Amino acid sequence: MLRADLNDAALELSAAGFAELWHGRRPSPGDLLPGRAAAAAAVVDGLVAAGRAETDDGRLVGVHGLTLTPSRHRIEHDARDHYTWCAFDAIGIPAALGLDAIAHTDCPSCERRLAVPIRAGDPDGAPGVVLWLPTAPCNHLRDEFCASADLYCSIEHLDANIDRNAVAG
């Protein structure tokens, strides 16, 4: 499901949910579409089923790659940590928002901690690191894309984990 696949209510709810999560709040779906609680619950159910959102006790805790659930991937911005679903999100969210931040993750091969400085949305260099982005079609974003979208400390560690020839065709 791409952004273009989302209807207006899903886009509205996701954007409002992202803003709430960014400030550390766990909104209920009804809070995100005022006056449309039933529609909001249905939208969230659909987003969760597609791996595009996560909930806990009926409250939104993850959407558009941002999550309140601690993970290996995080953004450091304005002395706060924001967790993400994958390394791509940890770099992509500050890039999309034009932020000064540091994306933190670890190499899935050797568990070395990696940090990518981002200045005004532009990754400011992390020599030798390699970002792997899965290319296969996916029906569940978190399970089929985010689970493999990782940053490796070297091309050798990427090659030790990913058969690029098998997925290139």
mmCIF file with all atom_site columns, C-alpha atoms in Angstrom:
data_model
loop_
_atom_site.group_PDB
_atom_site.id
_atom_site.type_symbol
_atom_site.label_atom_id
_atom_site.label_alt_id
_atom_site.label_comp_id
_atom_site.label_asym_id
_atom_site.label_entity_id
_atom_site.label_seq_id
_atom_site.pdbx_PDB_ins_code
_atom_site.Cartn_x
_atom_site.Cartn_y
_atom_site.Cartn_z
_atom_site.occupancy
_atom_site.B_iso_or_equiv
_atom_site.pdbx_formal_charge
_atom_site.auth_seq_id
_atom_site.auth_comp_id
_atom_site.auth_asym_id
_atom_site.auth_atom_id
_atom_site.pdbx_PDB_model_num
ATOM 1   C CA . MET A 1 1   ? 0.000   0.000   0.000   1.00 0.00 ? 1   MET A CA 1
ATOM 2   C CA . LEU A 1 2   ? 1.567   3.234   -1.152  1.00 0.00 ? 2   LEU A CA 1
ATOM 3   C CA . ARG A 1 3   ? 0.670   6.730   -0.020  1.00 0.00 ? 3   ARG A CA 1
ATOM 4   C CA . ALA A 1 4   ? -1.430  7.014   -3.180  1.00 0.00 ? 4   ALA A CA 1
ATOM 5   C CA . ASP A 1 5   ? -3.396  3.966   -1.982  1.00 0.00 ? 5   ASP A CA 1
ATOM 6   C CA . LEU A 1 6   ? -4.588  5.793   1.140   1.00 0.00 ? 6   LEU A CA 1
ATOM 7   C CA . ASN A 1 7   ? -7.955  7.517   1.093   1.00 0.00 ? 7   ASN A CA 1
ATOM 8   C CA . ASP A 1 8   ? -8.399  11.045  2.441   1.00 0.00 ? 8   ASP A CA 1
ATOM 9   C CA . ALA A 1 9   ? -9.453  9.856   5.905   1.00 0.00 ? 9   ALA A CA 1
ATOM 10  C CA . ALA A 1 10  ? -6.388  7.596   6.161   1.00 0.00 ? 10  ALA A CA 1
ATOM 11  C CA . LEU A 1 11  ? -4.078  10.417  5.086   1.00 0.00 ? 11  LEU A CA 1
ATOM 12  C CA . GLU A 1 12  ? -5.693  12.858  7.535   1.00 0.00 ? 12  GLU A CA 1
ATOM 13  C CA . LEU A 1 13  ? -5.573  10.378  10.408  1.00 0.00 ? 13  LEU A CA 1
ATOM 14  C CA . SER A 1 14  ? -1.993  9.317   9.652   1.00 0.00 ? 14  SER A CA 1
ATOM 15  C CA . ALA A 1 15  ? -0.706  12.888  9.484   1.00 0.00 ? 15  ALA A CA 1
ATOM 16  C CA . ALA A 1 16  ? -2.474  13.864  12.713  1.00 0.00 ? 16  ALA A CA 1
ATOM 17  C CA . GLY A 1 17  ? -1.294  10.661  14.374  1.00 0.00 ? 17  GLY A CA 1
ATOM 18  C CA . PHE A 1 18  ? 2.302   11.257  13.308  1.00 0.00 ? 18  PHE A CA 1
ATOM 19  C CA . ALA A 1 19  ? 2.225   14.754  14.848  1.00 0.00 ? 19  ALA A CA 1
ATOM 20  C CA . GLU A 1 20  ? 0.818   13.389  18.113  1.00 0.00 ? 20  GLU A CA 1
ATOM 21  C CA . LEU A 1 21  ? 3.434   10.605  18.265  1.00 0.00 ? 21  LEU A CA 1
ATOM 22  C CA . TRP A 1 22  ? 6.220   13.090  17.524  1.00 0.00 ? 22  TRP A CA 1
ATOM 23  C CA . HIS A 1 23  ? 5.209   14.902  20.721  1.00 0.00 ? 23  HIS A CA 1
ATOM 24  C CA . GLY A 1 24  ? 5.096   11.632  22.678  1.00 0.00 ? 24  GLY A CA 1
ATOM 25  C CA . ARG A 1 25  ? 1.317   11.382  22.846  1.00 0.00 ? 25  ARG A CA 1
ATOM 26  C CA . ARG A 1 26  ? -0.712  8.162   22.309  1.00 0.00 ? 26  ARG A CA 1
ATOM 27  C CA . PRO A 1 27  ? -3.959  9.362   20.719  1.00 0.00 ? 27  PRO A CA 1
ATOM 28  C CA . SER A 1 28  ? -7.130  7.357   20.409  1.00 0.00 ? 28  SER A CA 1
ATOM 29  C CA . PRO A 1 29  ? -8.350  7.073   16.796  1.00 0.00 ? 29  PRO A CA 1
ATOM 30  C CA . GLY A 1 30  ? -11.385 9.244   17.592  1.00 0.00 ? 30  GLY A CA 1
ATOM 31  C CA . ASP A 1 31  ? -9.088  12.073  18.705  1.00 0.00 ? 31  ASP A CA 1
ATOM 32  C CA . LEU A 1 32  ? -7.547  12.116  15.233  1.00 0.00 ? 32  LEU A CA 1
ATOM 33  C CA . LEU A 1 33  ? -10.767 12.446  13.251  1.00 0.00 ? 33  LEU A CA 1
ATOM 34  C CA . PRO A 1 34  ? -12.975 14.570  15.521  1.00 0.00 ? 34  PRO A CA 1
ATOM 35  C CA . GLY A 1 35  ? -16.658 13.733  15.225  1.00 0.00 ? 35  GLY A CA 1
ATOM 36  C CA . ARG A 1 36  ? -15.902 10.618  13.182  1.00 0.00 ? 36  ARG A CA 1
ATOM 37  C CA . ALA A 1 37  ? -14.903 8.060   15.833  1.00 0.00 ? 37  ALA A CA 1
ATOM 38  C CA . ALA A 1 38  ? -16.359 5.031   14.010  1.00 0.00 ? 38  ALA A CA 1
ATOM 39  C CA . ALA A 1 39  ? -14.656 6.012   10.749  1.00 0.00 ? 39  ALA A CA 1
ATOM 40  C CA . ALA A 1 40  ? -11.394 6.627   12.610  1.00 0.00 ? 40  ALA A CA 1
ATOM 41  C CA . ALA A 1 41  ? -11.495 3.176   14.214  1.00 0.00 ? 41  ALA A CA 1
ATOM 42  C CA . ALA A 1 42  ? -12.094 1.558   10.815  1.00 0.00 ? 42  ALA A CA 1
ATOM 43  C CA . VAL A 1 43  ? -9.227  3.536   9.248   1.00 0.00 ? 43  VAL A CA 1
ATOM 44  C CA . VAL A 1 44  ? -6.850  2.519   12.029  1.00 0.00 ? 44  VAL A CA 1
ATOM 45  C CA . ASP A 1 45  ? -7.914  -1.132  11.704  1.00 0.00 ? 45  ASP A CA 1
ATOM 46  C CA . GLY A 1 46  ? -7.108  -0.983  7.985   1.00 0.00 ? 46  GLY A CA 1
ATOM 47  C CA . LEU A 1 47  ? -3.763  0.694   8.567   1.00 0.00 ? 47  LEU A CA 1
ATOM 48  C CA . VAL A 1 48  ? -2.820  -1.879  11.216  1.00 0.00 ? 48  VAL A CA 1
ATOM 49  C CA . ALA A 1 49  ? -3.818  -4.760  8.910   1.00 0.00 ? 49  ALA A CA 1
ATOM 50  C CA . ALA A 1 50  ? -1.511  -3.350  6.212   1.00 0.00 ? 50  ALA A CA 1
ATOM 51  C CA . GLY A 1 51  ? 1.380   -2.819  8.654   1.00 0.00 ? 51  GLY A CA 1
ATOM 52  C CA . ARG A 1 52  ? 1.109   0.957   8.299   1.00 0.00 ? 52  ARG A CA 1
ATOM 53  C CA . ALA A 1 53  ? 0.141   1.637   11.928  1.00 0.00 ? 53  ALA A CA 1
ATOM 54  C CA . GLU A 1 54  ? 0.408   0.007   15.334  1.00 0.00 ? 54  GLU A CA 1
ATOM 55  C CA . THR A 1 55  ? -1.831  0.292   18.380  1.00 0.00 ? 55  THR A CA 1
ATOM 56  C CA . ASP A 1 56  ? -1.666  -0.575  22.052  1.00 0.00 ? 56  ASP A CA 1
ATOM 57  C CA . ASP A 1 57  ? -4.835  -0.758  24.161  1.00 0.00 ? 57  ASP A CA 1
ATOM 58  C CA . GLY A 1 58  ? -6.761  0.959   21.377  1.00 0.00 ? 58  GLY A CA 1
ATOM 59  C CA . ARG A 1 59  ? -4.376  3.904   21.164  1.00 0.00 ? 59  ARG A CA 1
ATOM 60  C CA . LEU A 1 60  ? -2.141  4.743   18.236  1.00 0.00 ? 60  LEU A CA 1
ATOM 61  C CA . VAL A 1 61  ? 1.538   4.107   19.040  1.00 0.00 ? 61  VAL A CA 1
ATOM 62  C CA . GLY A 1 62  ? 2.994   3.962   15.522  1.00 0.00 ? 62  GLY A CA 1
ATOM 63  C CA . VAL A 1 63  ? 2.303   5.383   12.064  1.00 0.00 ? 63  VAL A CA 1
ATOM 64  C CA . HIS A 1 64  ? 4.346   6.454   9.026   1.00 0.00 ? 64  HIS A CA 1
ATOM 65  C CA . GLY A 1 65  ? 7.460   4.795   10.462  1.00 0.00 ? 65  GLY A CA 1
ATOM 66  C CA . LEU A 1 66  ? 7.385   6.671   13.770  1.00 0.00 ? 66  LEU A CA 1
ATOM 67  C CA . THR A 1 67  ? 6.668   4.613   16.891  1.00 0.00 ? 67  THR A CA 1
ATOM 68  C CA . LEU A 1 68  ? 6.520   5.011   20.636  1.00 0.00 ? 68  LEU A CA 1
ATOM 69  C CA . THR A 1 69  ? 7.626   1.374   20.964  1.00 0.00 ? 69  THR A CA 1
ATOM 70  C CA . PRO A 1 70  ? 11.396  1.195   21.637  1.00 0.00 ? 70  PRO A CA 1
ATOM 71  C CA . SER A 1 71  ? 13.311  -0.286  18.720  1.00 0.00 ? 71  SER A CA 1
ATOM 72  C CA . ARG A 1 72  ? 16.861  -0.609  17.344  1.00 0.00 ? 72  ARG A CA 1
ATOM 73  C CA . HIS A 1 73  ? 16.262  2.499   15.260  1.00 0.00 ? 73  HIS A CA 1
ATOM 74  C CA . ARG A 1 74  ? 15.840  6.018   16.563  1.00 0.00 ? 74  ARG A CA 1
ATOM 75  C CA . ILE A 1 75  ? 16.121  9.677   15.716  1.00 0.00 ? 75  ILE A CA 1
ATOM 76  C CA . GLU A 1 76  ? 17.860  12.045  18.111  1.00 0.00 ? 76  GLU A CA 1
ATOM 77  C CA . HIS A 1 77  ? 16.434  15.546  17.657  1.00 0.00 ? 77  HIS A CA 1
ATOM 78  C CA . ASP A 1 78  ? 16.288  18.507  20.055  1.00 0.00 ? 78  ASP A CA 1
ATOM 79  C CA . ALA A 1 79  ? 17.589  16.354  22.940  1.00 0.00 ? 79  ALA A CA 1
ATOM 80  C CA . ARG A 1 80  ? 14.738  13.848  22.453  1.00 0.00 ? 80  ARG A CA 1
ATOM 81  C CA . ASP A 1 81  ? 14.692  10.347  21.052  1.00 0.00 ? 81  ASP A CA 1
ATOM 82  C CA . HIS A 1 82  ? 12.038  9.242   18.565  1.00 0.00 ? 82  HIS A CA 1
ATOM 83  C CA . TYR A 1 83  ? 11.890  5.532   17.690  1.00 0.00 ? 83  TYR A CA 1
ATOM 84  C CA . THR A 1 84  ? 11.272  4.274   14.170  1.00 0.00 ? 84  THR A CA 1
ATOM 85  C CA . TRP A 1 85  ? 10.315  1.015   12.506  1.00 0.00 ? 85  TRP A CA 1
ATOM 86  C CA . CYS A 1 86  ? 13.511  0.729   10.441  1.00 0.00 ? 86  CYS A CA 1
ATOM 87  C CA . ALA A 1 87  ? 16.822  2.367   9.568   1.00 0.00 ? 87  ALA A CA 1
ATOM 88  C CA . PHE A 1 88  ? 15.262  3.894   6.454   1.00 0.00 ? 88  PHE A CA 1
ATOM 89  C CA . ASP A 1 89  ? 12.708  5.694   8.666   1.00 0.00 ? 89  ASP A CA 1
ATOM 90  C CA . ALA A 1 90  ? 15.423  6.880   11.057  1.00 0.00 ? 90  ALA A CA 1
ATOM 91  C CA . ILE A 1 91  ? 17.140  8.631   8.143   1.00 0.00 ? 91  ILE A CA 1
ATOM 92  C CA . GLY A 1 92  ? 14.088  9.388   5.997   1.00 0.00 ? 92  GLY A CA 1
ATOM 93  C CA . ILE A 1 93  ? 11.891  11.096  8.585   1.00 0.00 ? 93  ILE A CA 1
ATOM 94  C CA . PRO A 1 94  ? 14.401  13.842  9.483   1.00 0.00 ? 94  PRO A CA 1
ATOM 95  C CA . ALA A 1 95  ? 15.273  14.162  5.786   1.00 0.00 ? 95  ALA A CA 1
ATOM 96  C CA . ALA A 1 96  ? 11.610  14.631  4.833   1.00 0.00 ? 96  ALA A CA 1
ATOM 97  C CA . LEU A 1 97  ? 11.070  17.134  7.644   1.00 0.00 ? 97  LEU A CA 1
ATOM 98  C CA . GLY A 1 98  ? 14.296  19.058  6.904   1.00 0.00 ? 98  GLY A CA 1
ATOM 99  C CA . LEU A 1 99  ? 15.587  18.552  10.448  1.00 0.00 ? 99  LEU A CA 1
ATOM 100 C CA . ASP A 1 100 ? 18.951  18.584  12.134  1.00 0.00 ? 100 ASP A CA 1
ATOM 101 C CA . ALA A 1 101 ? 19.125  15.168  13.777  1.00 0.00 ? 101 ALA A CA 1
ATOM 102 C CA . ILE A 1 102 ? 21.162  12.029  14.238  1.00 0.00 ? 102 ILE A CA 1
ATOM 103 C CA . ALA A 1 103 ? 19.810  8.705   13.008  1.00 0.00 ? 103 ALA A CA 1
ATOM 104 C CA . HIS A 1 104 ? 20.887  5.845   15.272  1.00 0.00 ? 104 HIS A CA 1
ATOM 105 C CA . THR A 1 105 ? 20.732  2.140   14.480  1.00 0.00 ? 105 THR A CA 1
ATOM 106 C CA . ASP A 1 106 ? 23.028  -0.864  14.500  1.00 0.00 ? 106 ASP A CA 1
ATOM 107 C CA . CYS A 1 107 ? 24.493  -3.151  11.868  1.00 0.00 ? 107 CYS A CA 1
ATOM 108 C CA . PRO A 1 108 ? 22.393  -6.341  11.828  1.00 0.00 ? 108 PRO A CA 1
ATOM 109 C CA . SER A 1 109 ? 25.525  -8.332  10.997  1.00 0.00 ? 109 SER A CA 1
ATOM 110 C CA . CYS A 1 110 ? 27.919  -7.281  13.772  1.00 0.00 ? 110 CYS A CA 1
ATOM 111 C CA . GLU A 1 111 ? 25.634  -5.135  15.995  1.00 0.00 ? 111 GLU A CA 1
ATOM 112 C CA . ARG A 1 112 ? 28.032  -2.182  15.711  1.00 0.00 ? 112 ARG A CA 1
ATOM 113 C CA . ARG A 1 113 ? 26.271  1.029   16.638  1.00 0.00 ? 113 ARG A CA 1
ATOM 114 C CA . LEU A 1 114 ? 25.861  3.388   13.715  1.00 0.00 ? 114 LEU A CA 1
ATOM 115 C CA . ALA A 1 115 ? 25.055  7.093   13.715  1.00 0.00 ? 115 ALA A CA 1
ATOM 116 C CA . VAL A 1 116 ? 24.227  9.204   10.677  1.00 0.00 ? 116 VAL A CA 1
ATOM 117 C CA . PRO A 1 117 ? 24.239  12.977  11.218  1.00 0.00 ? 117 PRO A CA 1
ATOM 118 C CA . ILE A 1 118 ? 21.522  14.811  9.291   1.00 0.00 ? 118 ILE A CA 1
ATOM 119 C CA . ARG A 1 119 ? 21.777  18.563  8.727   1.00 0.00 ? 119 ARG A CA 1
ATOM 120 C CA . ALA A 1 120 ? 18.709  20.447  7.453   1.00 0.00 ? 120 ALA A CA 1
ATOM 121 C CA . GLY A 1 121 ? 17.377  17.131  6.160   1.00 0.00 ? 121 GLY A CA 1
ATOM 122 C CA . ASP A 1 122 ? 20.574  16.151  4.340   1.00 0.00 ? 122 ASP A CA 1
ATOM 123 C CA . PRO A 1 123 ? 22.439  13.073  5.602   1.00 0.00 ? 123 PRO A CA 1
ATOM 124 C CA . ASP A 1 124 ? 25.839  14.519  6.447   1.00 0.00 ? 124 ASP A CA 1
ATOM 125 C CA . GLY A 1 125 ? 27.884  11.417  5.823   1.00 0.00 ? 125 GLY A CA 1
ATOM 126 C CA . ALA A 1 126 ? 28.662  8.181   7.530   1.00 0.00 ? 126 ALA A CA 1
ATOM 127 C CA . PRO A 1 127 ? 31.541  6.760   5.495   1.00 0.00 ? 127 PRO A CA 1
ATOM 128 C CA . GLY A 1 128 ? 31.223  3.116   4.534   1.00 0.00 ? 128 GLY A CA 1
ATOM 129 C CA . VAL A 1 129 ? 27.658  2.568   5.714   1.00 0.00 ? 129 VAL A CA 1
ATOM 130 C CA . VAL A 1 130 ? 25.223  0.957   3.282   1.00 0.00 ? 130 VAL A CA 1
ATOM 131 C CA . LEU A 1 131 ? 21.428  1.198   3.411   1.00 0.00 ? 131 LEU A CA 1
ATOM 132 C CA . TRP A 1 132 ? 19.516  -1.862  2.197   1.00 0.00 ? 132 TRP A CA 1
ATOM 133 C CA . LEU A 1 133 ? 15.980  -1.294  0.938   1.00 0.00 ? 133 LEU A CA 1
ATOM 134 C CA . PRO A 1 134 ? 13.891  -4.341  -0.018  1.00 0.00 ? 134 PRO A CA 1
ATOM 135 C CA . THR A 1 135 ? 12.366  -4.124  -3.493  1.00 0.00 ? 135 THR A CA 1
ATOM 136 C CA . ALA A 1 136 ? 9.830   -6.963  -3.433  1.00 0.00 ? 136 ALA A CA 1
ATOM 137 C CA . PRO A 1 137 ? 6.152   -6.001  -3.388  1.00 0.00 ? 137 PRO A CA 1
ATOM 138 C CA . CYS A 1 138 ? 4.703   -6.066  0.113   1.00 0.00 ? 138 CYS A CA 1
ATOM 139 C CA . ASN A 1 139 ? 1.268   -6.328  1.650   1.00 0.00 ? 139 ASN A CA 1
ATOM 140 C CA . HIS A 1 140 ? 2.397   -5.620  5.218   1.00 0.00 ? 140 HIS A CA 1
ATOM 141 C CA . LEU A 1 141 ? 4.789   -2.677  5.456   1.00 0.00 ? 141 LEU A CA 1
ATOM 142 C CA . ARG A 1 142 ? 6.296   -3.425  8.865   1.00 0.00 ? 142 ARG A CA 1
ATOM 143 C CA . ASP A 1 143 ? 6.735   -7.181  8.362   1.00 0.00 ? 143 ASP A CA 1
ATOM 144 C CA . GLU A 1 144 ? 7.797   -7.229  4.726   1.00 0.00 ? 144 GLU A CA 1
ATOM 145 C CA . PHE A 1 145 ? 9.695   -3.950  4.237   1.00 0.00 ? 145 PHE A CA 1
ATOM 146 C CA . CYS A 1 146 ? 10.724  -2.481  7.577   1.00 0.00 ? 146 CYS A CA 1
ATOM 147 C CA . ALA A 1 147 ? 11.956  -5.817  8.939   1.00 0.00 ? 147 ALA A CA 1
ATOM 148 C CA . SER A 1 148 ? 14.710  -5.773  6.285   1.00 0.00 ? 148 SER A CA 1
ATOM 149 C CA . ALA A 1 149 ? 15.332  -2.061  5.607   1.00 0.00 ? 149 ALA A CA 1
ATOM 150 C CA . ASP A 1 150 ? 18.613  -1.863  7.485   1.00 0.00 ? 150 ASP A CA 1
ATOM 151 C CA . LEU A 1 151 ? 21.830  0.101   7.606   1.00 0.00 ? 151 LEU A CA 1
ATOM 152 C CA . TYR A 1 152 ? 25.017  -1.978  7.453   1.00 0.00 ? 152 TYR A CA 1
ATOM 153 C CA . CYS A 1 153 ? 28.458  -0.830  8.540   1.00 0.00 ? 153 CYS A CA 1
ATOM 154 C CA . SER A 1 154 ? 30.017  -2.134  5.300   1.00 0.00 ? 154 SER A CA 1
ATOM 155 C CA . ILE A 1 155 ? 29.157  -3.666  1.951   1.00 0.00 ? 155 ILE A CA 1
ATOM 156 C CA . GLU A 1 156 ? 30.764  -6.880  3.205   1.00 0.00 ? 156 GLU A CA 1
ATOM 157 C CA . HIS A 1 157 ? 28.270  -7.112  6.068   1.00 0.00 ? 157 HIS A CA 1
ATOM 158 C CA . LEU A 1 158 ? 25.399  -6.402  3.682   1.00 0.00 ? 158 LEU A CA 1
ATOM 159 C CA . ASP A 1 159 ? 26.610  -9.183  1.382   1.00 0.00 ? 159 ASP A CA 1
ATOM 160 C CA . ALA A 1 160 ? 26.914  -11.573 4.345   1.00 0.00 ? 160 ALA A CA 1
ATOM 161 C CA . ASN A 1 161 ? 23.196  -11.048 5.091   1.00 0.00 ? 161 ASN A CA 1
ATOM 162 C CA . ILE A 1 162 ? 21.559  -10.278 1.761   1.00 0.00 ? 162 ILE A CA 1
ATOM 163 C CA . ASP A 1 163 ? 21.906  -12.179 -1.512  1.00 0.00 ? 163 ASP A CA 1
ATOM 164 C CA . ARG A 1 164 ? 21.627  -9.196  -3.824  1.00 0.00 ? 164 ARG A CA 1
ATOM 165 C CA . ASN A 1 165 ? 21.575  -11.442 -6.907  1.00 0.00 ? 165 ASN A CA 1
ATOM 166 C CA . ALA A 1 166 ? 18.529  -13.344 -5.630  1.00 0.00 ? 166 ALA A CA 1
ATOM 167 C CA . VAL A 1 167 ? 16.479  -10.178 -5.136  1.00 0.00 ? 167 VAL A CA 1
ATOM 168 C CA . ALA A 1 168 ? 17.750  -8.192  -8.126  1.00 0.00 ? 168 ALA A CA 1
ATOM 169 C CA . GLY A 1 169 ? 15.774  -10.140 -10.721 1.00 0.00 ? 169 GLY A CA 1
#
